[in-house]
XYZ file of N, CA and C in Angstrom:
408
model
N -15.835 -13.265 9.041
C -16.987 -12.350 8.923
C -17.753 -12.545 10.344
N -18.441 -11.489 10.764
C -19.350 -11.425 11.982
C -20.348 -10.695 12.006
N -21.448 -10.994 12.281
C -22.711 -10.286 12.539
C -22.577 -9.627 13.834
N -21.708 -9.981 14.720
C -21.730 -9.580 16.162
C -20.579 -8.338 16.318
N -21.153 -7.221 15.959
C -20.193 -6.120 15.979
C -19.837 -5.727 17.159
N -20.291 -6.244 18.342
C -19.654 -5.892 19.656
C -18.747 -7.016 20.149
N -18.448 -7.909 19.256
C -17.440 -8.999 19.515
C -15.876 -8.406 19.818
N -15.414 -8.413 20.790
C -14.137 -7.783 21.015
C -13.077 -8.315 20.230
N -13.169 -9.549 19.498
C -12.178 -10.158 18.863
C -12.170 -9.771 17.312
N -13.206 -9.012 17.048
C -13.341 -8.655 15.669
C -13.487 -7.277 15.409
N -13.244 -6.632 14.465
C -13.219 -5.197 14.206
C -14.364 -5.236 12.752
N -15.496 -4.686 12.999
C -16.367 -4.649 12.141
C -16.026 -3.555 10.966
N -16.159 -4.019 9.649
C -15.867 -3.061 8.733
C -17.172 -2.727 8.000
N -17.224 -2.996 6.700
C -18.590 -2.918 5.920
C -19.521 -3.906 5.953
N -20.733 -3.646 5.552
C -21.659 -4.662 5.214
C -21.311 -5.216 3.870
N -21.699 -6.567 3.494
C -21.497 -7.009 2.181
C -22.382 -6.089 1.239
N -23.482 -5.592 1.614
C -24.321 -4.743 0.780
C -23.634 -3.658 0.396
N -23.030 -2.787 1.216
C -22.131 -1.686 1.030
C -21.030 -2.101 0.180
N -20.358 -3.070 0.330
C -19.359 -3.624 -0.441
C -19.755 -3.749 -1.980
N -20.933 -4.413 -2.007
C -21.621 -4.571 -3.447
C -21.907 -3.120 -4.187
N -22.312 -2.169 -3.204
C -22.759 -1.157 -3.759
C -21.680 -0.241 -4.354
N -20.433 -0.421 -3.695
C -19.245 0.192 -4.072
C -18.269 -0.378 -5.096
N -18.884 -1.495 -5.283
C -18.144 -2.465 -6.395
C -16.801 -2.725 -5.837
N -16.795 -3.195 -4.465
C -15.627 -3.972 -3.734
C -15.981 -5.319 -3.911
N -15.047 -6.054 -4.426
C -15.366 -7.531 -4.533
C -15.454 -8.081 -3.015
N -16.720 -8.751 -2.958
C -17.071 -9.539 -1.917
C -16.276 -10.879 -1.869
N -15.473 -11.384 -0.755
C -14.697 -12.494 -0.819
C -15.683 -13.642 -1.228
N -15.139 -14.594 -2.175
C -15.945 -15.786 -2.737
C -16.682 -16.395 -1.962
N -16.038 -16.953 -0.680
C -16.721 -17.757 0.307
C -17.980 -17.113 1.017
N -18.105 -15.688 0.773
C -19.188 -15.059 1.259
C -19.995 -14.550 0.191
N -19.790 -14.884 -1.007
C -20.824 -14.447 -1.985
C -22.234 -14.536 -1.886
N -22.684 -15.745 -1.309
C -24.065 -15.876 -0.999
C -24.631 -15.423 0.200
N -23.856 -14.784 1.053
C -24.536 -14.144 2.361
C -25.155 -12.823 2.046
N -26.281 -12.681 2.948
C -26.984 -11.444 2.775
C -26.378 -10.009 2.856
N -27.012 -8.932 2.375
C -26.550 -7.830 2.300
C -26.075 -7.133 3.724
N -26.828 -7.632 4.635
C -26.726 -7.024 5.981
C -25.751 -7.688 6.792
N -24.962 -8.752 6.284
C -23.845 -9.256 7.174
C -22.828 -8.452 6.937
N -21.879 -8.449 8.073
C -20.746 -7.349 8.243
C -19.514 -8.212 8.243
N -18.629 -7.590 7.369
C -17.135 -8.345 7.158
C -16.471 -7.714 8.169
N -15.745 -8.341 8.959
C -15.079 -8.193 10.089
C -13.562 -8.852 9.841
N -12.586 -8.127 10.502
C -11.213 -8.688 10.792
C -11.090 -9.007 12.205
N -10.075 -9.882 12.464
C -9.588 -10.021 13.931
C -8.878 -8.869 14.101
N -8.888 -8.282 15.490
C -8.318 -7.143 16.041
C -6.947 -6.912 15.616
N -6.134 -8.173 15.829
C -4.642 -8.291 15.735
C -4.453 -8.005 14.098
N -5.142 -8.451 13.286
C -4.988 -8.433 11.817
C -5.373 -6.900 11.423
N -6.335 -6.464 11.938
C -6.864 -5.094 11.770
C -5.635 -3.906 12.067
N -4.996 -4.148 13.181
C -4.088 -3.461 13.626
C -2.761 -3.493 12.707
N -2.324 -4.669 12.058
C -1.441 -4.843 11.172
C -1.757 -4.041 9.889
N -3.002 -4.223 9.474
C -3.524 -3.496 8.215
C -3.585 -1.958 8.527
N -3.878 -1.558 9.703
C -4.031 -0.071 10.058
C -2.537 0.462 9.822
N -1.578 -0.142 10.398
C -0.118 0.126 10.330
C 0.211 0.278 8.992
N -0.111 -0.552 8.028
C 0.177 -0.314 6.588
C -0.368 0.770 5.857
N -1.788 0.940 6.343
C -2.422 1.982 5.648
C -1.781 3.279 5.892
N -1.562 3.532 7.314
C -0.857 4.785 7.799
C 0.653 5.133 7.152
N 1.235 3.968 6.694
C 2.363 4.068 6.006
C 2.046 4.366 4.626
N 1.265 3.959 4.082
C 0.636 4.378 2.700
C 0.452 5.789 2.808
N -0.308 6.201 3.773
C -0.734 7.651 3.980
C 0.493 8.562 4.134
N 1.715 8.030 4.347
C 2.956 8.788 4.499
C 2.835 9.611 5.968
N 2.147 8.710 6.864
C 2.007 9.269 8.405
C 3.501 9.218 8.817
N 4.173 10.086 9.659
C 5.373 9.684 10.291
C 5.239 8.579 11.175
N 6.280 7.876 11.500
C 6.265 6.698 12.264
C 5.961 6.767 13.636
N 6.539 8.194 14.251
C 6.097 8.350 15.661
C 4.570 8.634 15.757
N 3.850 9.342 14.923
C 2.503 9.437 14.828
C 1.780 8.225 14.897
N 2.374 7.180 13.892
C 1.581 5.876 13.817
C 1.598 5.184 15.136
N 2.859 5.135 15.777
C 2.777 4.287 16.913
C 2.059 4.872 18.121
N 1.795 6.364 18.220
C 1.225 7.085 19.192
C -0.274 6.777 18.819
N -0.872 6.879 17.706
C -2.168 6.818 17.321
C -2.590 5.153 17.597
N -1.733 4.405 17.433
C -2.188 2.887 17.319
C -2.161 2.169 18.794
N -1.350 2.897 19.552
C -1.140 2.204 20.884
C -2.338 1.955 21.683
N -3.175 2.650 21.823
C -4.440 2.449 22.449
C -5.789 2.690 21.745
N -5.587 2.520 20.403
C -6.715 2.739 19.575
C -8.073 1.987 19.810
N -9.176 2.698 19.971
C -10.561 1.922 20.368
C -11.036 1.216 19.010
N -11.893 0.330 19.301
C -12.268 -0.537 17.979
C -12.940 0.419 16.934
N -13.796 1.428 17.392
C -14.406 2.226 16.483
C -13.616 2.995 15.566
N -12.505 3.555 16.262
C -11.447 4.455 15.425
C -10.747 3.352 14.581
N -10.536 2.228 15.092
C -9.843 1.298 14.040
C -10.599 0.839 12.867
N -11.988 0.439 13.120
C -12.804 0.305 11.918
C -12.826 1.222 11.037
N -13.033 2.605 11.483
C -13.123 3.719 10.833
C -11.939 4.049 9.907
N -10.973 3.892 10.549
C -9.606 4.065 9.718
C -9.430 3.025 8.576
N -9.847 1.703 8.828
C -9.664 0.795 7.647
C -11.056 1.256 6.632
N -11.994 1.696 6.936
C -13.172 1.909 6.015
C -12.801 3.224 5.355
N -12.188 4.188 6.037
C -11.759 5.392 5.392
C -10.800 5.102 4.144
N -9.831 4.129 4.630
C -8.856 4.075 3.321
C -9.632 3.321 2.164
N -10.426 2.441 2.520
C -11.404 1.587 1.419
C -11.977 2.653 0.592
N -12.662 3.415 1.308
C -13.616 4.618 0.564
C -12.801 5.504 -0.117
N -11.549 5.981 0.342
C -10.818 6.654 -0.502
C -10.264 6.186 -1.864
N -10.071 4.881 -1.610
C -9.486 3.939 -2.983
C -10.816 4.088 -4.046
N -12.159 4.043 -3.358
C -13.204 4.107 -4.295
C -13.539 5.477 -4.873
N -13.464 6.394 -3.870
C -13.718 7.739 -4.390
C -12.541 8.492 -5.388
N -11.508 7.919 -5.037
C -10.256 8.643 -5.762
C -9.313 7.573 -6.383
N -9.846 6.667 -7.262
C -9.056 5.557 -7.785
C -7.695 5.975 -8.501
N -7.645 7.238 -8.943
C -6.322 7.437 -9.572
C -5.431 8.347 -8.817
N -5.883 8.616 -7.649
C -4.796 9.483 -6.606
C -4.575 8.754 -5.514
N -3.418 9.125 -5.034
C -2.824 8.422 -3.837
C -3.574 9.006 -2.554
N -4.113 7.989 -1.870
C -4.746 8.319 -0.664
C -4.135 9.451 0.388
N -2.766 9.430 0.387
C -2.070 10.237 1.110
C -2.327 11.868 0.735
N -2.498 12.178 -0.607
C -2.892 13.315 -0.951
C -4.070 14.091 -0.235
N -5.148 13.033 -0.274
C -6.532 13.533 0.336
C -6.116 13.616 1.978
N -5.550 12.797 2.549
C -5.251 12.789 4.021
C -4.478 13.827 4.495
N -3.561 14.540 3.768
C -2.718 15.597 4.251
C -3.034 16.968 3.644
N -4.309 17.112 2.964
C -4.872 18.359 2.294
C -5.752 19.030 3.318
N -5.588 20.327 3.483
C -6.566 21.063 4.357
C -7.763 20.839 3.966
N -8.997 20.721 4.696
C -10.275 20.456 4.270
C -11.084 21.026 5.019
N -12.116 21.868 4.276
C -13.210 22.753 4.991
C -14.101 21.837 5.996
N -14.276 20.557 5.545
C -15.151 19.804 6.378
C -14.722 19.491 7.588
N -13.373 19.690 7.893
C -12.876 19.337 9.040
C -12.243 20.848 9.738
N -12.983 21.855 9.350
C -12.456 23.037 9.968
C -11.148 23.670 9.510
N -10.932 23.204 8.275
C -9.517 23.635 7.665
C -8.390 22.723 8.063
N -8.506 21.798 8.937
C -7.522 20.840 9.341
C -7.555 19.762 8.086
N -6.394 19.032 8.236
C -6.312 18.062 7.267
C -6.984 16.923 7.771
N -7.337 15.955 6.912
C -8.153 14.642 7.214
C -7.365 13.943 8.355
N -5.993 13.689 8.271
C -5.216 13.251 9.379
C -5.417 13.828 10.642
N -5.326 15.242 10.638
C -5.458 16.094 11.875
C -6.916 15.525 12.580
N -7.951 15.685 11.535
C -9.146 15.172 12.195
C -9.248 13.848 12.830
N -8.523 13.068 12.268
C -8.606 11.674 12.758
C -7.856 11.645 13.893
N -6.642 12.198 13.919
C -5.993 12.217 15.096
C -6.679 12.826 16.388
N -7.520 13.833 15.982
C -8.311 14.587 17.060
C -9.420 13.711 17.360
N -9.501 12.409 17.113
C -10.586 11.555 17.618
C -11.839 11.590 16.766
N -11.692 12.174 15.631
C -12.939 12.298 14.658
C -12.879 11.461 13.371
N -12.275 10.272 13.585
C -12.460 9.221 12.512
C -13.890 8.860 12.083
N -14.577 8.744 12.964
C -16.031 8.338 12.642
C -16.555 9.552 11.788
N -16.423 10.831 12.214
C -16.923 11.907 11.386
C -16.424 11.901 9.976
N -14.970 11.646 9.802
C -14.565 11.454 8.603
C -15.096 10.387 7.654
N -15.279 9.163 8.445
C -15.922 7.849 7.974
C -17.191 8.456 7.283
N -18.106 8.938 8.069
C -19.581 9.372 7.821
C -19.487 10.242 6.636
N -18.409 11.060 6.451
C -18.524 12.151 5.433
C -18.158 11.306 4.222
N -17.234 10.622 4.162
C -16.857 9.600 3.034
C -17.767 8.464 2.575
N -18.615 8.039 3.559
C -19.639 7.277 3.163
C -20.760 8.011 2.618
N -21.167 9.085 3.115
C -22.057 10.144 2.278
C -21.689 10.232 0.985
N -20.447 10.622 0.655
C -20.001 10.960 -0.606
C -20.158 9.641 -1.536
N -19.858 8.614 -0.943
C -19.678 7.405 -1.790
C -21.170 6.653 -1.957
N -21.611 6.441 -0.976
C -22.941 5.641 -0.768
C -24.204 6.561 -0.824
N -24.107 7.812 -0.453
C -25.204 8.802 -0.508
C -25.337 9.434 -1.659
N -24.650 9.341 -2.809
C -24.770 9.969 -4.050
C -24.218 11.435 -3.788
N -23.216 11.794 -2.923
C -22.687 13.136 -2.853
C -21.624 13.330 -4.081
N -21.540 12.380 -4.926
C -20.653 12.771 -5.987
C -21.084 12.608 -7.440
């Protein structure tokens, strides 16, 4: 965990407060930390997790490799958070169904197409609004 979101070794994810609001289990050793503390992963671990998520989303292998080769920290963070938010919003559905369905919020493109087009932060903010902003 880190509060230094600009630390290049760590990829910032959610604050512990957001995790608590979403009913995502906060790691036991962080249970007493304040709500504004940011959960982070080492970049190397985040890349491994991102590849697993993209496989879960049934993204073709060549797209996975092309997407992750030079991924920026913000896009990597957003990808990991998007997956977690989809699990919260749609606990009974496979995330790949949402990822590969055309969506009016992304100009009729699929969520994956929006992410590939560099709009992962836009997707993240939309899903955060839906889950944390009372949009559902």
